[in-house]
mmCIF file of C-alpha atoms in Angstrom:
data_model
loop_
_atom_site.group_PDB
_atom_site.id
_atom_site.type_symbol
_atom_site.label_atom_id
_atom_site.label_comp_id
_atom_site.label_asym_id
_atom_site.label_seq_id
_atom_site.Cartn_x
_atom_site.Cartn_y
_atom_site.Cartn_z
ATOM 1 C CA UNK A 728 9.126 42.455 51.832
ATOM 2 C CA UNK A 729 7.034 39.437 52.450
ATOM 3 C CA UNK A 730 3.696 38.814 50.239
ATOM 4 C CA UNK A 731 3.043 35.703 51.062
ATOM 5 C CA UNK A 732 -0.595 35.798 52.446
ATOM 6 C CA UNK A 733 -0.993 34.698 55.909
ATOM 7 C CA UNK A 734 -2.994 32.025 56.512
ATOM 8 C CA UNK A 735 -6.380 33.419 57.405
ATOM 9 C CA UNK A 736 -5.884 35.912 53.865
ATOM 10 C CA UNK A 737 -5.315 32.503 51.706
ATOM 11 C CA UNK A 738 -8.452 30.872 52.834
ATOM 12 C CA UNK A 739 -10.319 34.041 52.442
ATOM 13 C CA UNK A 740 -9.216 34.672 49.209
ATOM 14 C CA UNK A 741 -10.403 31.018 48.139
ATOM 15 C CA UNK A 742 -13.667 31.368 49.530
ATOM 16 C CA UNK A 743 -14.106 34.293 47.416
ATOM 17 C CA UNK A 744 -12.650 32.355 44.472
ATOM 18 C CA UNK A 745 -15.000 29.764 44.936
ATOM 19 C CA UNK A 746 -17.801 32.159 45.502
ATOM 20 C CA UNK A 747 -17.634 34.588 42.583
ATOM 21 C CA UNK A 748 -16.040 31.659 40.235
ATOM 22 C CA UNK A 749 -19.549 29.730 40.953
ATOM 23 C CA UNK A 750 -22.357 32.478 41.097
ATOM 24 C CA UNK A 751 -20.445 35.434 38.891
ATOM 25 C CA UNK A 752 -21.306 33.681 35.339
ATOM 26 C CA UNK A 753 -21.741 34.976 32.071
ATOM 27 C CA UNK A 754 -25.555 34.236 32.116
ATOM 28 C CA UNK A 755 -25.788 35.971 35.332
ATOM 29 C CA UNK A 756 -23.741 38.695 34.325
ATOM 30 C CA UNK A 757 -26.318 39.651 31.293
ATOM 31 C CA UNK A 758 -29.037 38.689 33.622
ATOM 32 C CA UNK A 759 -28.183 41.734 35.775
ATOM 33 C CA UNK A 760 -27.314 43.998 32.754
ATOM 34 C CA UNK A 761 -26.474 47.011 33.964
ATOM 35 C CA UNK A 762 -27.470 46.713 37.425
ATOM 36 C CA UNK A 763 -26.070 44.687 40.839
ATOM 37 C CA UNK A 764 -26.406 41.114 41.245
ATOM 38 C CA UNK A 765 -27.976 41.021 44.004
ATOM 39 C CA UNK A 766 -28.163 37.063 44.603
ATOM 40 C CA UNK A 767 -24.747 37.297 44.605
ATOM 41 C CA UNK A 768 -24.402 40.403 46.852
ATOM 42 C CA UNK A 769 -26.435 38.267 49.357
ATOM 43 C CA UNK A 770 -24.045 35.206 49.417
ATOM 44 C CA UNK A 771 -20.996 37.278 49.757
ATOM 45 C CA UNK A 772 -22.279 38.716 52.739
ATOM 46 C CA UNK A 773 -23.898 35.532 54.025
ATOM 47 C CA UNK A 774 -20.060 34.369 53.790
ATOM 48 C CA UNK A 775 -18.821 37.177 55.872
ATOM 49 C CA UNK A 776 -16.137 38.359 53.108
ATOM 50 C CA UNK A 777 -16.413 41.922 54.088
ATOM 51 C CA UNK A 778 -16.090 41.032 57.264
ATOM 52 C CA UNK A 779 -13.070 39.124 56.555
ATOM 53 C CA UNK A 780 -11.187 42.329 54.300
ATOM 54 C CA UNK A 781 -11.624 44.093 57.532
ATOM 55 C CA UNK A 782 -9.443 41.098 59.355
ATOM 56 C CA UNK A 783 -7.314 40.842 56.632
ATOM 57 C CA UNK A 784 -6.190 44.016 56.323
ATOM 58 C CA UNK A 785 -5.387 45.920 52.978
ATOM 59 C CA UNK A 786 -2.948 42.960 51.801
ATOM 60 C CA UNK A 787 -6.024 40.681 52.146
ATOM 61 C CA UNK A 788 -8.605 43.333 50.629
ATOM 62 C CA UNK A 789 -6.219 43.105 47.717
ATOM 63 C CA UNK A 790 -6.034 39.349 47.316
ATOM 64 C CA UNK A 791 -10.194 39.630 47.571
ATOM 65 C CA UNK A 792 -10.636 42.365 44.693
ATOM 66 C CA UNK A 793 -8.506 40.023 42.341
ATOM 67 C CA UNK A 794 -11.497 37.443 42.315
ATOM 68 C CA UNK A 795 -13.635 40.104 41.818
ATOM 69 C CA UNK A 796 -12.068 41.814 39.106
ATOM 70 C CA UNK A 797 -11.288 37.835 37.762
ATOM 71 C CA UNK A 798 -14.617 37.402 37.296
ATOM 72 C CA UNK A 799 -16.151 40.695 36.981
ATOM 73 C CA UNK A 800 -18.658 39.820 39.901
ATOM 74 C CA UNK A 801 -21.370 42.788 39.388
ATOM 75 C CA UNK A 802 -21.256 43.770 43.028
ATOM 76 C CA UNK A 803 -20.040 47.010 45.282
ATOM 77 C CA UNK A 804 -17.844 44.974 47.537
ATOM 78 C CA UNK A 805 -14.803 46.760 47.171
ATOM 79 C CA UNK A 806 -15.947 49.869 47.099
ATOM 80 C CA UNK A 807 -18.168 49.254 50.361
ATOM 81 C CA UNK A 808 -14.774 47.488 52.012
ATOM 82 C CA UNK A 809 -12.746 50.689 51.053
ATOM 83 C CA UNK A 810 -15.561 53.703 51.972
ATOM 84 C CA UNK A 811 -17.227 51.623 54.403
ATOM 85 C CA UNK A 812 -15.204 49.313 56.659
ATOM 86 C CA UNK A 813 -12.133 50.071 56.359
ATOM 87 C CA UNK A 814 -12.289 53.894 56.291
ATOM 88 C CA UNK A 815 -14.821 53.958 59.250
ATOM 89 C CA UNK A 816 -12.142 51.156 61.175
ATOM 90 C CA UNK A 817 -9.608 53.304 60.719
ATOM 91 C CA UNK A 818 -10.700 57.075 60.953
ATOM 92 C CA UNK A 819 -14.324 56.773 63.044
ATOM 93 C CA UNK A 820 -14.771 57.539 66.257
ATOM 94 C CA UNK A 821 -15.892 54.414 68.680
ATOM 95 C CA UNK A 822 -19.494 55.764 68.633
ATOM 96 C CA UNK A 823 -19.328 55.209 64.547
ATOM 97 C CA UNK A 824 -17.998 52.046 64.464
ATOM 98 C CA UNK A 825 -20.197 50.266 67.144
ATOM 99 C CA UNK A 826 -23.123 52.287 65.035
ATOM 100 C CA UNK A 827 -21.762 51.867 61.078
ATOM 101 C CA UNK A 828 -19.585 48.597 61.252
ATOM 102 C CA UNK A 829 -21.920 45.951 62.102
ATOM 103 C CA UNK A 830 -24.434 46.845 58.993
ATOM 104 C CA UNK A 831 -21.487 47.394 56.782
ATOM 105 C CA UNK A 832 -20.267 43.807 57.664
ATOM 106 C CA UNK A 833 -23.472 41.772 56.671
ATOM 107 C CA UNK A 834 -24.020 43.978 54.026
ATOM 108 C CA UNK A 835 -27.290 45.426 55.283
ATOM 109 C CA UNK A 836 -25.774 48.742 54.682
ATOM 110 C CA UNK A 837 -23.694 49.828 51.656
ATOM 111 C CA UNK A 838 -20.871 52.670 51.073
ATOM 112 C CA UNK A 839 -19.690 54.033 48.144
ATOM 113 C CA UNK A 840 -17.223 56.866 47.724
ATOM 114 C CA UNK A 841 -17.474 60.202 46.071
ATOM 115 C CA UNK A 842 -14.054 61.018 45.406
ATOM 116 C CA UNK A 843 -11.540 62.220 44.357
ATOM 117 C CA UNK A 844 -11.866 65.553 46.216
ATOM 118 C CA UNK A 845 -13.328 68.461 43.827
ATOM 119 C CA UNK A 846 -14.428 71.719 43.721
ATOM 120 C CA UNK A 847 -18.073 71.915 44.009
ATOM 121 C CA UNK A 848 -19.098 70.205 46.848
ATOM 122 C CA UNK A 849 -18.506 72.326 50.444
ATOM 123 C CA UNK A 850 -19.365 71.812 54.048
ATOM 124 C CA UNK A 851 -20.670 74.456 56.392
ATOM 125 C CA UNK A 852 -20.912 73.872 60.177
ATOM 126 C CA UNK A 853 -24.481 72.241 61.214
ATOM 127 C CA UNK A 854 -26.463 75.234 62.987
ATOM 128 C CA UNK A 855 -29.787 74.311 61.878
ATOM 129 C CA UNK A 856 -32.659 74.199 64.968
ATOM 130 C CA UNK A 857 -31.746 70.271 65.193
ATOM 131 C CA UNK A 858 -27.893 70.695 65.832
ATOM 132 C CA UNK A 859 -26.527 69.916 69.253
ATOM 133 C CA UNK A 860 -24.856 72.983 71.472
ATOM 134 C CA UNK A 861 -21.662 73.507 70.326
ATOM 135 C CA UNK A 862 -21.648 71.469 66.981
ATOM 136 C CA UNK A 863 -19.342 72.418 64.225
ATOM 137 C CA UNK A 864 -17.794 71.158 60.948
ATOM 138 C CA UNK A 865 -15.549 68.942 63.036
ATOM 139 C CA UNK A 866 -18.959 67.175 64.535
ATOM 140 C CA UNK A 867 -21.602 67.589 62.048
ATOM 141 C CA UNK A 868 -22.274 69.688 58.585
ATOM 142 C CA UNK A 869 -24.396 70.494 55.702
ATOM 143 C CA UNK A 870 -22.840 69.872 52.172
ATOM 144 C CA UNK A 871 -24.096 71.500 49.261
ATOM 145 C CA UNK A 872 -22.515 70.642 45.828
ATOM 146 C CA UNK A 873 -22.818 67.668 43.524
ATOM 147 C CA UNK A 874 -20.683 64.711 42.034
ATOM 148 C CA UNK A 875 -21.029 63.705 38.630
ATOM 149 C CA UNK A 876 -20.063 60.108 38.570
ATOM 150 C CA UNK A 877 -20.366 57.990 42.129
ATOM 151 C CA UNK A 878 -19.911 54.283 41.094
ATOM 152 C CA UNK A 879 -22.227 51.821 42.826
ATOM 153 C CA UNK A 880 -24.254 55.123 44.109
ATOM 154 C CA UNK A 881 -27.557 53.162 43.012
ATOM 155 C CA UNK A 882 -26.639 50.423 45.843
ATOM 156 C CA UNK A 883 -25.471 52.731 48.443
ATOM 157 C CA UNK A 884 -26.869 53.618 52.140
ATOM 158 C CA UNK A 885 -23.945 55.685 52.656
ATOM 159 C CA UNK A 886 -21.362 58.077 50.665
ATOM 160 C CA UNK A 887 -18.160 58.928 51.787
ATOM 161 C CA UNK A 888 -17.806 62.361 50.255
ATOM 162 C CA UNK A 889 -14.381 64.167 50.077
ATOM 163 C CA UNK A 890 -15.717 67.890 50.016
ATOM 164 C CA UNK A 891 -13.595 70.049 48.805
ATOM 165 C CA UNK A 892 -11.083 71.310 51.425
ATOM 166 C CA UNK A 893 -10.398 67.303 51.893
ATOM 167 C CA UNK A 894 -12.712 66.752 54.371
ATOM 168 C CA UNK A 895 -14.877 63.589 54.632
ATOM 169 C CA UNK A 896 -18.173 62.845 55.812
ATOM 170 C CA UNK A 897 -20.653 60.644 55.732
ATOM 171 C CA UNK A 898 -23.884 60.938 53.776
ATOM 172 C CA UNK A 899 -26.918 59.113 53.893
ATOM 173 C CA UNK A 900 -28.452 58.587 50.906
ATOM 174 C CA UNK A 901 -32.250 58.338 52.043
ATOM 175 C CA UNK A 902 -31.728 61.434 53.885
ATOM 176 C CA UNK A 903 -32.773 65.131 53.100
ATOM 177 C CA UNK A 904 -31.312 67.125 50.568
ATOM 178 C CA UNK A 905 -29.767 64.251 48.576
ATOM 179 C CA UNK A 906 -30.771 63.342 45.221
ATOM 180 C CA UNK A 907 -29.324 60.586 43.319
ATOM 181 C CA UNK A 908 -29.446 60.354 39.766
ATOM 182 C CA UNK A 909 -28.904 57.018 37.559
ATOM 183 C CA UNK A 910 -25.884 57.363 35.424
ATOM 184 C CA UNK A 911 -24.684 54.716 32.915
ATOM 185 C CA UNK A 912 -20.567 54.531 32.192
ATOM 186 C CA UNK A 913 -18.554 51.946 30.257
ATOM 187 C CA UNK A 914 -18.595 49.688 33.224
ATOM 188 C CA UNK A 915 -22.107 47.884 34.963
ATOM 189 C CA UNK A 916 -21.356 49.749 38.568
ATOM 190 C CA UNK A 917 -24.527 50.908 39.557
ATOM 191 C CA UNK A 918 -23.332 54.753 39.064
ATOM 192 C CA UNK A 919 -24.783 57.483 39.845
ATOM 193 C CA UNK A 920 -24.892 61.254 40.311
ATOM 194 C CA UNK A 921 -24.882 62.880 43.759
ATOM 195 C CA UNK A 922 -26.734 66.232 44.113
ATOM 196 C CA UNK A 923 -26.349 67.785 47.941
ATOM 197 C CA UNK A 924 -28.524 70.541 49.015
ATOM 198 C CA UNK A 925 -27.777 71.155 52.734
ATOM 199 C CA UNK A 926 -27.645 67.336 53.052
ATOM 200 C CA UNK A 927 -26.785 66.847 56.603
ATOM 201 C CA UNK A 928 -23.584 64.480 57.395
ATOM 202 C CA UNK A 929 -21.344 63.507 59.995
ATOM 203 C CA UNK A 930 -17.491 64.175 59.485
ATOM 204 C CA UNK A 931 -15.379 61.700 59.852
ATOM 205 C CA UNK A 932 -11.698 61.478 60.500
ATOM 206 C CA UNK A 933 -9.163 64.139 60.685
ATOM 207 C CA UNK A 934 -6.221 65.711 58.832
ATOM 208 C CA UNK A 935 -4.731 62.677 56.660
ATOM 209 C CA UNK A 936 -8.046 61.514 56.629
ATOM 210 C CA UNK A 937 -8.232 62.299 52.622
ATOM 211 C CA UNK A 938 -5.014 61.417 51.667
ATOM 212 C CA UNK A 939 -5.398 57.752 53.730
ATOM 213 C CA UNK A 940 -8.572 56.465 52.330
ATOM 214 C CA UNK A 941 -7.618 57.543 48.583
ATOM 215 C CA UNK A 942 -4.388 55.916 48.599
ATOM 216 C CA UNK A 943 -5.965 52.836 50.065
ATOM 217 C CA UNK A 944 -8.511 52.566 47.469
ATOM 218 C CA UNK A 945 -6.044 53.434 44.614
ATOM 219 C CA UNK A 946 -4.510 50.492 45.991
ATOM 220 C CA UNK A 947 -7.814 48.536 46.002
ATOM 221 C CA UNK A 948 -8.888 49.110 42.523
ATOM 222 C CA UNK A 949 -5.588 48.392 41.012
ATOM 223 C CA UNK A 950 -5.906 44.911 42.685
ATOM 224 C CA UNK A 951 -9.400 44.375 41.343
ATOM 225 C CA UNK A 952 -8.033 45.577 37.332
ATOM 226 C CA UNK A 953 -5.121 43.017 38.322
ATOM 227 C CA UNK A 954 -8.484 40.797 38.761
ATOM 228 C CA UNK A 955 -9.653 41.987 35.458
ATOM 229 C CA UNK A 956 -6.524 41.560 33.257
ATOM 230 C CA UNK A 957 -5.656 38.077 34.679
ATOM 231 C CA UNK A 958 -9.590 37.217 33.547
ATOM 232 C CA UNK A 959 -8.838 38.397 30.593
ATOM 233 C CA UNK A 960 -5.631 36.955 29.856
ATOM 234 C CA UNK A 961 -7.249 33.264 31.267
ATOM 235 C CA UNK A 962 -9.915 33.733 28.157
ATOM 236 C CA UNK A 963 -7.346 35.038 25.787
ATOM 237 C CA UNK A 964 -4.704 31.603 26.226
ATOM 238 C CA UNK A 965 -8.151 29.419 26.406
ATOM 239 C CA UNK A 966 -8.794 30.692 22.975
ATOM 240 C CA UNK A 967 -5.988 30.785 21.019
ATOM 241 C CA UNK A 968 -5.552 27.444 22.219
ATOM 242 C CA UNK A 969 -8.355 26.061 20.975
ATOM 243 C CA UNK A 970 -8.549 27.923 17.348
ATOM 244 C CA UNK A 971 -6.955 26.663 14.567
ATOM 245 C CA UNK A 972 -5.557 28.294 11.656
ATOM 246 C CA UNK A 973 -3.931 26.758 8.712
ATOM 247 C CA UNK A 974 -4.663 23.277 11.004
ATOM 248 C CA UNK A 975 -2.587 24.564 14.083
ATOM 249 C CA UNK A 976 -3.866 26.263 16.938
ATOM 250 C CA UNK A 977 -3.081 30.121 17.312
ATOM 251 C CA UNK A 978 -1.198 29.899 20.406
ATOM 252 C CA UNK A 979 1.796 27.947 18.660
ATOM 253 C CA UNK A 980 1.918 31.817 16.275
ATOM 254 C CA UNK A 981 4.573 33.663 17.538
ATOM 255 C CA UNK A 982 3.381 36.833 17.698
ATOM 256 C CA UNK A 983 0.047 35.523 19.676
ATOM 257 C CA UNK A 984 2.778 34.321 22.195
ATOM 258 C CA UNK A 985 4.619 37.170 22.105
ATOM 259 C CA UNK A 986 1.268 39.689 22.928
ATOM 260 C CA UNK A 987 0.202 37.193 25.512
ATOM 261 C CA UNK A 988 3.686 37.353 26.772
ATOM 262 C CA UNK A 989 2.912 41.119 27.027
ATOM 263 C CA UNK A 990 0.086 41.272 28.650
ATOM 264 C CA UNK A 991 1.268 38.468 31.452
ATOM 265 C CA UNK A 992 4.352 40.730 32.283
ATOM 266 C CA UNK A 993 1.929 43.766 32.185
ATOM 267 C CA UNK A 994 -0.792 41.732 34.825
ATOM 268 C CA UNK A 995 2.385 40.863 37.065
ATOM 269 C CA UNK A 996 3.369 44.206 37.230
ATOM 270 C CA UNK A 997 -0.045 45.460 38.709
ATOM 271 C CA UNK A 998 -0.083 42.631 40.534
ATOM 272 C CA UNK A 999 3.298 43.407 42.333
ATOM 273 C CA UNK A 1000 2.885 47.124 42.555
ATOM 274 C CA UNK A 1001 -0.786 46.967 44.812
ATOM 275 C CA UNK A 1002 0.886 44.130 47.210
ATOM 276 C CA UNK A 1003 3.665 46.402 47.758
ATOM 277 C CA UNK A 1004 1.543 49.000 48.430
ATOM 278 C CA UNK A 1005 -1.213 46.963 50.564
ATOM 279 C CA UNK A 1006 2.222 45.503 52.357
ATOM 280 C CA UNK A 1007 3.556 48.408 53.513
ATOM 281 C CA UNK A 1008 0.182 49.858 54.879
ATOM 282 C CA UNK A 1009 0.005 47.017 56.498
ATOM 283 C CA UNK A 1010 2.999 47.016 58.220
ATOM 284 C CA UNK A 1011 2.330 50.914 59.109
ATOM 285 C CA UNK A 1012 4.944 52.165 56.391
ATOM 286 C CA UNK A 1013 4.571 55.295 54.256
ATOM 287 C CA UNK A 1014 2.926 53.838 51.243
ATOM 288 C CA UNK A 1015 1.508 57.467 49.339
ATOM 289 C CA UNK A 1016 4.069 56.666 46.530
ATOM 290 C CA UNK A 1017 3.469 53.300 46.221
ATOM 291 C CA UNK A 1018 -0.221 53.471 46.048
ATOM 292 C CA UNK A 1019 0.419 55.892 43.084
ATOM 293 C CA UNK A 1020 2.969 53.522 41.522
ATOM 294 C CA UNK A 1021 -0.001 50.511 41.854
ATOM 295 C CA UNK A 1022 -2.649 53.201 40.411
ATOM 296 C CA UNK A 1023 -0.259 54.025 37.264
ATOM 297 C CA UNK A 1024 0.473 50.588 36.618
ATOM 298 C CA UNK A 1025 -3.230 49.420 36.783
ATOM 299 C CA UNK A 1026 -4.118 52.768 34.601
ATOM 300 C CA UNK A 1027 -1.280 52.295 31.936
ATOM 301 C CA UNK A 1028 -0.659 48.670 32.107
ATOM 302 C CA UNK A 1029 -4.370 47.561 32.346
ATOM 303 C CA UNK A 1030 -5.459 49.343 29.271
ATOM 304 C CA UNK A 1031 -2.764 47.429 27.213
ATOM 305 C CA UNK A 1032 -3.937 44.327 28.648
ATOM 306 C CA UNK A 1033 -7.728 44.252 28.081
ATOM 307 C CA UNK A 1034 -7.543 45.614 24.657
ATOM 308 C CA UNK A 1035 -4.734 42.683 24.040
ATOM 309 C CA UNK A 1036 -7.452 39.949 25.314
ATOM 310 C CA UNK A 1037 -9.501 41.161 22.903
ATOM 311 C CA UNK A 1038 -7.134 41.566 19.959
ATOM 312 C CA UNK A 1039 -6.198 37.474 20.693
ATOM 313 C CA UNK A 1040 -9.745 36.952 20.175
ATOM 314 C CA UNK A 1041 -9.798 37.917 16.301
ATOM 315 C CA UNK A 1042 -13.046 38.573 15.398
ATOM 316 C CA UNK A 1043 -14.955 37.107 18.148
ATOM 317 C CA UNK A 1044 -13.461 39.882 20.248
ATOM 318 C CA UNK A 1045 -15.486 42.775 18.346
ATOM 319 C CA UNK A 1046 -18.563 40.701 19.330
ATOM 320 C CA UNK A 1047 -20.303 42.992 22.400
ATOM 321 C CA UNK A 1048 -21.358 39.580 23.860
ATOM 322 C CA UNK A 1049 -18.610 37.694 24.013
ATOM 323 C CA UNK A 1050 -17.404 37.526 27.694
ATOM 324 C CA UNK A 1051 -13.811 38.933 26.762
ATOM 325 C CA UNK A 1052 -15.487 42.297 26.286
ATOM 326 C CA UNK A 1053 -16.924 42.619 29.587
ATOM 327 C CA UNK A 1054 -13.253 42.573 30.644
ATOM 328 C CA UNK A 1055 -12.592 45.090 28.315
ATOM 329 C CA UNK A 1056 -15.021 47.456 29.240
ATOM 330 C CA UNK A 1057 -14.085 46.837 33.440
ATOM 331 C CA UNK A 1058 -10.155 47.507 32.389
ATOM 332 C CA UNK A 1059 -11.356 50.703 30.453
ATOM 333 C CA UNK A 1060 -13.355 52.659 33.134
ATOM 334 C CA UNK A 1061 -10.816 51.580 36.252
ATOM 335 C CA UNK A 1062 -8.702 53.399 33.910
ATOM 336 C CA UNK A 1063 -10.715 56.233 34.481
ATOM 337 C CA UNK A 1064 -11.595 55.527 37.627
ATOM 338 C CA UNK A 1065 -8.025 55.559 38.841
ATOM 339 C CA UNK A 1066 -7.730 59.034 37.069
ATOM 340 C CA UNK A 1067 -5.767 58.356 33.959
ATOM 341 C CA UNK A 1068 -2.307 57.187 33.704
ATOM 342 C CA UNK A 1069 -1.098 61.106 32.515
ATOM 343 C CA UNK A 1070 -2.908 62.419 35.580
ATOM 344 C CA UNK A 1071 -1.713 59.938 38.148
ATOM 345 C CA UNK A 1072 1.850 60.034 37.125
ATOM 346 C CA UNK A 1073 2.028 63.657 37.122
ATOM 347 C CA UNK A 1074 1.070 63.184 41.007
ATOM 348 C CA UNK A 1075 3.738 61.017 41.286
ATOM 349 C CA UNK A 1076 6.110 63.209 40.001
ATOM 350 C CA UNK A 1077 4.867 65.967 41.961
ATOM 351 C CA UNK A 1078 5.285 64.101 44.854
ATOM 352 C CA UNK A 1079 8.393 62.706 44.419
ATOM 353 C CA UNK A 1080 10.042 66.412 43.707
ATOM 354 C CA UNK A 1081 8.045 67.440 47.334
ATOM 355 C CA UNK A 1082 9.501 64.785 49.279
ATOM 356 C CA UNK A 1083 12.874 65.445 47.762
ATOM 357 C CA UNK A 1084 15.910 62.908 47.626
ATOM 358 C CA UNK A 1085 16.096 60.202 50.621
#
């Protein structure tokens, strides 16, 4: 195993650096409250970063949802990368990608994914008056069911919904039969809920189809909390370093070392686990188990880690406005968003006793 990014993923990764480092500040952060930054959004684009996760492949996504997650940049870029680009790339047929891509890729046209897979959303075969001879499930469908919780749904043009039997399709979120409701969660991302009334939508992908684009956005997310807990760590050491008590600064107390120590073991771990994960997808390798791994570690290990940047902040930690609590609340619902550490390693474990020994 090799993660040494290539060097086309290095100099995308320090655009994006530079990018969200710059424009994702703490003023512009409570400028945007709960809501997309939209100024940001528009330079992203303008610097053809989605684009460039698409080139990159999931390795490179990776490397760009760290800076994200670093700076907790208000925007749906991974989550348009994983439901958009990359699942249309992969699973689309050519007439969706010469139609989706190109608006995905300048950002004209946003996707965010309604997943995991539940129980109340279904898909019946398109036989309305409008549906071409011969259409079925496999071509186009009506989905009826809702979604409680669609993160960056307010920003979205299109939803990748996993309907119930696994399937996926495409939704448009202007079109009939969809409603979209505003819904606030611990994190700013722009949620929503998703009600589908014989919403028409175009399938897309196959058998596998399910199982490919949720392991590749486990794998996403747990590089943007490795993002998150880094950010939070980088605040944590600037602190301690700076406050003094009883005339030396906190960082020379040996149990502040020995928490930061923690959480810095905790960050690599995340860290590791997603490369691994984006590396062997990359290099067409069975990767289900590893994307789990990456999704437990970010789940487990990322909860220890925010609430540990806050703990090294004393006091100013409990204050809502303090920066370090922004990172707190991201690490807190990608632990949710990932499913829960209990929940994910069960499907490990499940897994693992399916596959059976090597």
């Amino acid at each position: 195993m090799d993660f040494t990014p290539s060097e086309e993923q290095a100099a995308a990764q320090g655009l994006a650096a530079r990018i969200f480092g710059d424009l994702s500040t703490h003023e512009r952060l409570v400028q945007a409250g709960s809501g997309t930054d939209a100024g940001l959004w528009k330079e992203i684009c303008a610097a053809g970063l989605p684009g460039a996760a698409e080139e990159t492949g999931l390795l490179g996504l990776v490397l760009l949802a760290e800076e994200q997650g670093r700076t907790t940049a208000q925007v749906p870029f991974v989550a348009s990368c994983v439901y958009g680009i990359l699942a249309v790339a992969k699973h689309g047929t050519d007439e969706q990608r010469e139609r989706l891509l190109p608006s995905f890729r300048d950002g004209t046209a946003v996707a965010a994914g309604a997943f995991p897979a539940g129980g109340t959303v279904h898909a019946v075969a398109d036989t309305g008056p409008d549906a071409e001879a011969g259409a079925d499930a496999e071509a186009g469908g009506r989905l009826n069911g809702s979604v409680p919780l669609v993160p960056w749904l307010r920003d979205a043009t299109h939803v990748l919904v996993a309907a119930a039997d696994r399937s996926l399709w495409i939704v448009r979120t202007a079109g009939p039969g969809v409603v979209t409701e505003s819904v606030e969660t611990t994190a700013p991302w722009s949620a929503g809920r998703l009600v589908l009334d014989g919403a028409p939508a175009e399938r897309l992908g196959g058998s596998g189809a399910y199982e490919e684009v949720l392991a590749g956005a486990r794998t996403a997310f747990a590089g943007v909390q490795a993002g998150v807990c880094a950010g939070s760590l980088a605040r944590a050491v600037e602190h301690t370093g700076a406050r003094e008590q009883f005339r030396r600064p906190l960082s020379t107390n040996q149990a502040v070392l020995l928490r930061a120590a923690d959480a810095y073991m905790d960050t690599e771990a995340i860290r590791v686990t997603a490369y691994e994960a984006a590396w062997r997808h990359d290099e067409g390798l069975p990767y289900a188990e590893q994307a789990l791994t990456s999704a437990w570690w970010a789940s487990e290990a990322g909860r220890r880690v925010v609430h540990a940047g806050q703990h090294l902040h004393g006091g100013t930690g409990a204050d809502l406005d303090h920066p370090v609590h922004r990172h707190f609340l991201w690490g807190r619902q990608l632990d949710a968003h990932l499913g829960g550490s209990g929940a994910v390693l069960q499907e490990l474990g499940e897994l693992l006793v399916k596959e059976g020994p090597e």
